[in-house]
Tab-separated table of C-alpha atoms in Angstrom:
chain	number	residue	atom	x	y	z
A	5	MET	CA	-17.687	-4.725	2.360
A	6	ILE	CA	-18.166	-1.516	0.395
A	7	LEU	CA	-17.973	-2.015	-3.336
A	8	ALA	CA	-16.939	1.421	-4.467
A	9	GLY	CA	-17.394	0.554	-8.110
A	10	SER	CA	-21.139	0.097	-7.670
A	11	ALA	CA	-23.298	3.030	-8.727
A	12	PRO	CA	-25.341	4.598	-5.907
A	13	ALA	CA	-29.085	4.817	-6.230
A	14	PHE	CA	-29.258	8.431	-7.353
A	15	SER	CA	-28.412	10.410	-10.439
A	16	ARG	CA	-27.139	13.881	-11.161
A	17	ASP	CA	-28.862	15.787	-13.929
A	18	PRO	CA	-26.527	18.581	-15.118
A	19	ALA	CA	-29.534	20.508	-16.430
A	20	ALA	CA	-31.314	20.398	-13.080
A	21	THR	CA	-28.791	22.586	-11.290
A	22	ASN	CA	-26.512	25.118	-12.901
A	23	VAL	CA	-22.933	24.118	-12.048
A	24	LYS	CA	-21.944	27.672	-11.155
A	25	GLU	CA	-24.945	27.915	-8.833
A	26	GLU	CA	-24.040	24.603	-7.223
A	27	ILE	CA	-20.452	25.741	-6.652
A	28	ALA	CA	-21.730	29.007	-5.144
A	29	ARG	CA	-23.993	26.999	-2.825
A	30	ILE	CA	-21.075	24.807	-1.720
A	31	GLN	CA	-18.856	27.838	-1.192
A	32	ALA	CA	-21.529	29.484	0.965
A	33	LEU	CA	-21.767	26.322	3.088
A	34	ILE	CA	-17.986	26.187	3.451
A	35	LYS	CA	-18.002	29.749	4.754
A	36	GLN	CA	-20.961	29.040	7.024
A	37	ASN	CA	-19.209	25.990	8.491
A	38	GLY	CA	-15.878	27.756	8.948
A	39	GLY	CA	-14.205	25.569	6.356
A	40	LYS	CA	-10.757	26.330	4.971
A	41	TRP	CA	-11.136	25.298	1.355
A	42	VAL	CA	-12.331	26.863	-1.868
A	43	ALA	CA	-14.902	25.326	-4.211
A	44	GLY	CA	-14.432	26.311	-7.836
A	45	GLU	CA	-14.941	25.117	-11.379
A	46	THR	CA	-12.517	22.271	-12.000
A	47	SER	CA	-11.878	20.004	-14.965
A	48	LEU	CA	-14.451	17.613	-13.458
A	49	SER	CA	-17.157	20.080	-12.393
A	50	ASN	CA	-19.152	19.922	-15.613
A	51	LEU	CA	-18.974	16.179	-16.165
A	52	PRO	CA	-22.102	14.033	-15.760
A	53	MET	CA	-22.522	11.782	-12.724
A	54	GLU	CA	-21.599	8.660	-14.728
A	55	GLU	CA	-18.167	10.138	-15.400
A	56	TRP	CA	-17.722	11.188	-11.780
A	57	LEU	CA	-18.291	7.571	-10.789
A	58	MET	CA	-15.511	6.526	-13.172
A	59	ARG	CA	-13.044	8.656	-11.177
A	60	VAL	CA	-13.402	6.519	-8.059
A	61	GLY	CA	-12.981	2.771	-7.818
A	62	LEU	CA	-11.504	1.394	-4.634
A	63	ASN	CA	-12.998	-1.877	-3.441
A	64	PHE	CA	-12.367	-2.517	0.234
A	65	LYS	CA	-11.227	-5.823	1.661
A	66	PRO	CA	-8.830	-6.698	4.500
A	67	LEU	CA	-5.247	-6.358	3.288
A	68	ASN	CA	-3.248	-9.564	3.126
A	69	ALA	CA	-0.221	-7.811	4.557
A	70	PRO	CA	1.412	-7.670	7.980
A	71	ALA	CA	1.323	-4.440	9.935
A	72	LEU	CA	4.615	-2.612	9.543
A	73	PRO	CA	6.547	-2.303	12.801
A	74	GLU	CA	6.002	1.033	14.507
A	75	PRO	CA	9.154	3.097	13.809
A	76	VAL	CA	11.257	3.257	16.981
A	77	GLY	CA	12.931	6.488	17.970
A	78	VAL	CA	11.275	8.457	15.176
A	79	THR	CA	10.121	11.923	16.146
A	80	PRO	CA	8.227	13.244	13.138
A	81	PRO	CA	8.995	16.877	12.299
A	82	ALA	CA	6.181	19.434	12.521
A	83	SER	CA	5.764	19.226	8.751
A	84	LEU	CA	7.006	17.196	5.818
A	85	ASP	CA	6.441	17.474	2.072
A	86	TRP	CA	8.183	14.879	-0.073
A	87	ARG	CA	7.802	17.274	-3.019
A	88	ASN	CA	10.245	19.609	-1.275
A	89	SER	CA	12.533	17.523	0.927
A	90	SER	CA	16.005	18.457	-0.352
A	91	GLY	CA	14.451	17.863	-3.761
A	92	SER	CA	11.238	16.269	-4.969
A	93	TYR	CA	10.633	12.574	-4.521
A	94	VAL	CA	7.112	12.785	-5.949
A	95	THR	CA	6.540	12.209	-9.657
A	96	GLY	CA	4.220	14.208	-11.908
A	97	ILE	CA	0.441	14.227	-11.785
A	98	ARG	CA	-1.213	11.586	-13.975
A	99	ASN	CA	-4.802	11.245	-15.169
A	100	GLN	CA	-6.774	8.017	-14.772
A	101	ALA	CA	-9.539	9.472	-17.025
A	102	LYS	CA	-12.775	7.499	-17.443
A	103	CYS	CA	-11.630	4.337	-15.657
A	104	GLY	CA	-11.920	3.329	-11.999
A	105	SER	CA	-8.196	2.611	-11.827
A	106	CYS	CA	-7.315	4.942	-8.936
A	107	TRP	CA	-5.949	1.914	-7.069
A	108	ALA	CA	-3.448	1.257	-9.890
A	109	PHE	CA	-2.375	4.913	-9.996
A	110	SER	CA	-1.964	5.059	-6.219
A	111	LEU	CA	0.233	1.959	-6.134
A	112	THR	CA	2.245	2.995	-9.199
A	113	ALA	CA	2.863	6.466	-7.759
A	114	GLY	CA	4.005	4.839	-4.527
A	115	LEU	CA	6.501	2.680	-6.407
A	116	GLU	CA	7.780	5.693	-8.364
A	117	SER	CA	8.478	7.611	-5.146
A	118	TYR	CA	10.043	4.535	-3.548
A	119	VAL	CA	12.504	4.232	-6.453
A	120	LEU	CA	13.447	7.919	-6.271
A	121	ILE	CA	14.055	7.697	-2.524
A	122	THR	CA	16.016	4.435	-2.518
A	123	SER	CA	18.138	5.487	-5.515
A	124	ASN	CA	18.483	9.077	-4.199
A	125	THR	CA	17.438	10.589	-7.513
A	126	PRO	CA	15.166	13.520	-6.588
A	127	GLY	CA	13.587	15.501	-9.383
A	128	VAL	CA	13.374	12.583	-11.826
A	129	ASP	CA	9.868	12.173	-13.234
A	130	LEU	CA	10.018	8.397	-13.354
A	131	ASP	CA	6.923	7.316	-15.289
A	132	LEU	CA	5.959	3.685	-14.710
A	133	SER	CA	3.149	1.784	-16.400
A	134	GLU	CA	-0.209	1.959	-14.638
A	135	GLN	CA	-1.584	-0.052	-17.542
A	136	VAL	CA	0.575	-3.047	-16.636
A	137	MET	CA	-0.721	-2.777	-13.067
A	138	LEU	CA	-4.269	-2.548	-14.404
A	139	SER	CA	-4.067	-5.287	-17.050
A	140	CYS	CA	-1.632	-7.774	-15.537
A	141	SER	CA	-1.783	-7.703	-11.736
A	142	GLY	CA	-5.209	-9.250	-11.131
A	143	ALA	CA	-5.780	-6.649	-8.370
A	144	GLY	CA	-8.641	-4.959	-10.204
A	145	SER	CA	-10.008	-3.385	-13.350
A	146	CYS	CA	-11.665	-0.179	-14.568
A	147	SER	CA	-14.591	-1.222	-12.356
A	148	GLY	CA	-12.420	-0.939	-9.245
A	149	GLY	CA	-9.614	-2.686	-7.454
A	150	TYR	CA	-7.637	-3.145	-4.266
A	151	LEU	CA	-4.551	-1.606	-2.663
A	152	ASP	CA	-2.679	-4.888	-2.890
A	153	ALA	CA	1.027	-4.345	-3.545
A	154	ASP	CA	2.108	-7.957	-4.110
A	155	TYR	CA	2.549	-7.261	-7.818
A	156	LEU	CA	4.977	-4.417	-7.070
A	157	GLN	CA	7.183	-6.889	-5.219
A	158	LYS	CA	7.200	-9.454	-8.008
A	159	PRO	CA	7.348	-8.916	-10.945
A	160	GLY	CA	7.179	-5.117	-10.449
A	161	LEU	CA	6.356	-2.454	-13.039
A	162	PRO	CA	8.177	-1.323	-16.192
A	163	LEU	CA	8.337	2.121	-17.780
A	164	GLU	CA	5.182	3.704	-19.214
A	165	THR	CA	6.474	3.165	-22.763
A	166	VAL	CA	6.210	-0.615	-22.315
A	167	TYR	CA	2.418	-0.360	-22.168
A	168	PRO	CA	1.061	3.212	-22.365
A	169	TYR	CA	-2.115	3.929	-20.444
A	170	THR	CA	-5.383	3.421	-22.364
A	171	ALA	CA	-8.024	4.022	-19.640
A	172	THR	CA	-9.459	0.591	-20.507
A	173	ASN	CA	-8.958	-2.843	-18.953
A	174	GLY	CA	-6.646	-3.765	-21.805
A	175	ASP	CA	-4.827	-7.064	-22.190
A	176	CYS	CA	-1.544	-7.987	-20.547
A	177	SER	CA	-0.318	-9.517	-23.797
A	178	SER	CA	-0.244	-6.013	-25.293
A	179	ALA	CA	2.747	-5.068	-23.133
A	180	SER	CA	6.149	-5.223	-24.817
A	181	ALA	CA	7.685	-8.681	-24.493
A	182	GLY	CA	10.366	-9.176	-21.862
A	183	TRP	CA	9.392	-6.141	-19.803
A	184	GLN	CA	9.900	-8.085	-16.568
A	185	ASP	CA	13.673	-7.891	-17.069
A	186	SER	CA	13.663	-4.124	-16.612
A	187	ALA	CA	10.865	-3.804	-14.049
A	188	TYR	CA	11.183	-1.735	-10.867
A	189	LYS	CA	10.246	-3.506	-7.627
A	190	ILE	CA	9.739	-3.013	-3.916
A	191	ASP	CA	11.460	-5.246	-1.356
A	192	SER	CA	8.427	-5.748	0.868
A	193	TRP	CA	5.259	-4.027	2.003
A	194	GLY	CA	2.839	-3.854	4.883
A	195	SER	CA	-0.012	-1.887	6.401
A	196	VAL	CA	0.018	1.153	8.676
A	197	PRO	CA	-2.525	1.639	11.490
A	198	LYS	CA	-5.119	4.329	10.833
A	199	LYS	CA	-3.796	6.576	13.588
A	200	LEU	CA	-2.348	10.044	13.027
A	201	ALA	CA	0.884	9.379	14.906
A	202	SER	CA	1.443	6.072	13.071
A	203	ILE	CA	0.748	7.578	9.660
A	204	LYS	CA	3.099	10.527	10.245
A	205	ALA	CA	5.889	8.237	11.464
A	206	ALA	CA	5.410	5.961	8.444
A	207	VAL	CA	5.505	8.878	5.970
A	208	VAL	CA	8.772	10.040	7.551
A	209	THR	CA	10.294	6.537	7.651
A	210	TYR	CA	9.079	4.970	4.412
A	211	GLY	CA	8.134	7.877	2.146
A	212	PRO	CA	4.842	8.573	0.319
A	213	LEU	CA	2.078	6.102	1.198
A	214	PRO	CA	-0.771	4.715	-0.936
A	215	THR	CA	-4.011	5.223	0.998
A	216	ALA	CA	-7.727	5.752	0.448
A	217	PHE	CA	-10.849	7.591	1.576
A	218	MET	CA	-14.503	8.164	0.703
A	219	VAL	CA	-15.250	10.760	-1.978
A	220	TYR	CA	-18.379	12.920	-1.869
A	221	GLU	CA	-19.877	15.190	-4.525
A	222	ASP	CA	-18.409	18.426	-3.163
A	223	PHE	CA	-14.866	17.055	-3.636
A	224	MET	CA	-15.285	17.203	-7.422
A	225	HIS	CA	-15.281	21.005	-7.086
A	226	TYR	CA	-12.204	21.218	-4.831
A	227	SER	CA	-10.020	24.070	-6.054
A	228	SER	CA	-7.648	24.865	-3.187
A	229	GLY	CA	-7.216	24.964	0.569
A	230	THR	CA	-7.701	22.309	3.237
A	231	TYR	CA	-10.632	20.099	2.295
A	232	SER	CA	-13.240	19.038	4.819
A	233	TYR	CA	-16.520	17.394	3.870
A	234	THR	CA	-19.279	19.947	3.394
A	235	THR	CA	-22.171	18.579	1.341
A	236	GLY	CA	-23.256	15.965	-1.181
A	237	LYS	CA	-23.774	12.237	-1.555
A	238	ARG	CA	-21.069	9.609	-1.459
A	239	LEU	CA	-19.582	8.611	-4.819
A	240	GLY	CA	-17.317	5.801	-3.615
A	241	GLY	CA	-13.891	4.862	-2.351
A	242	HIS	CA	-10.827	6.465	-3.899
A	243	ALA	CA	-7.124	5.605	-3.680
A	244	VAL	CA	-4.449	8.316	-3.658
A	245	LEU	CA	-0.846	8.905	-2.537
A	246	LEU	CA	-0.124	10.619	0.785
A	247	VAL	CA	3.022	12.756	0.283
A	248	GLY	CA	3.199	14.931	3.391
A	249	TYR	CA	1.533	16.676	6.315
A	250	ASP	CA	1.516	19.916	8.309
A	251	ASP	CA	0.813	19.955	12.048
A	252	ALA	CA	0.451	23.735	12.323
A	253	GLU	CA	-2.383	23.793	9.793
A	254	GLN	CA	-3.592	20.266	10.629
A	255	TYR	CA	-3.633	18.777	7.122
A	256	PHE	CA	-2.239	16.012	4.941
A	257	ILE	CA	-0.768	16.705	1.476
A	258	VAL	CA	-2.008	14.275	-1.158
A	259	LYS	CA	-1.322	13.429	-4.800
A	260	ASN	CA	-4.431	12.653	-6.855
A	261	SER	CA	-4.808	11.066	-10.302
A	262	TRP	CA	-7.349	13.387	-11.920
A	263	GLY	CA	-4.963	15.519	-13.986
A	264	THR	CA	-3.603	19.008	-13.270
A	265	GLY	CA	-6.916	20.765	-14.052
A	266	TRP	CA	-8.371	19.659	-10.729
A	267	GLY	CA	-7.342	20.879	-7.273
A	268	GLU	CA	-3.982	22.505	-6.597
A	269	ASN	CA	-2.410	21.474	-9.905
A	270	GLY	CA	-3.539	17.925	-9.241
A	271	PHE	CA	-2.703	17.805	-5.513
A	272	PHE	CA	-4.934	18.522	-2.525
A	273	LYS	CA	-4.754	19.160	1.195
A	274	ILE	CA	-7.181	17.434	3.536
A	275	ALA	CA	-7.798	18.115	7.226
A	276	TYR	CA	-6.669	15.643	9.873
A	277	SER	CA	-10.274	15.724	11.106
A	278	GLU	CA	-11.373	13.854	7.967
A	279	MET	CA	-9.837	10.668	9.365
A	280	ASN	CA	-12.669	10.419	11.878
A	281	ASN	CA	-15.848	11.160	9.947
A	282	VAL	CA	-17.676	9.867	6.865
A	283	VAL	CA	-14.645	10.672	4.679
A	284	SER	CA	-12.549	8.251	6.725
A	285	PHE	CA	-9.216	9.393	5.239
A	286	GLY	CA	-6.421	6.876	5.758
A	287	LEU	CA	-8.346	3.698	4.956
């Protein structure tokens, strides 16, 4: 098992390497390798290593969930973006800040999209409480957690106002009393095989999917384009929300939880090829 919340045996000294020089080095390697992404100064670029490690936090264990049946008769289109599918069924970018709660943000974002799709209310920025997921579900903490959606099935999650996010473990008793009566829920959940065809069919059939991958140092400087691993040490596992794909350009479209100052206004594209290397996208 990989415990993504555990600090690796190395440290990053901001004074040792000028950030602009490091970004220039990464950009040169991207060009040398024929990569299709741009490294730039993001809202995370100048943070110390200890804060980078707080942005990941997925702990891996076998999911206690049945595999979803392979959709029958589904021919995925050449591209799909749930942000622009006769309206947007993807809610706004959030920021987990200095807490390894990516797992809670991934699951909450998945529930938000599920509600918009099943209620046919595109364009609504439904904002549910990641803090309730973090403090009440038992699926993890700021030190990391699991993509276990049992809590979304029962009791579900209330609006953000019931327990606003604090970027700390918090206490479930701090949530407004009686929130369970107004909670949003899923009917059921399951796992999807880590195969491109299966993932595409599931995105088409079920909507945006919580998933995970391994984050490396270069990813902190992702500014735009189609990410592929270029350089740097592994920081840990990270959970996100898969919202679309594009066959022509061979990438997935993904919602992150690091605020709008990182990536493409908080989103990123990642190459299909990253499913089958150290990044292991689609875990």
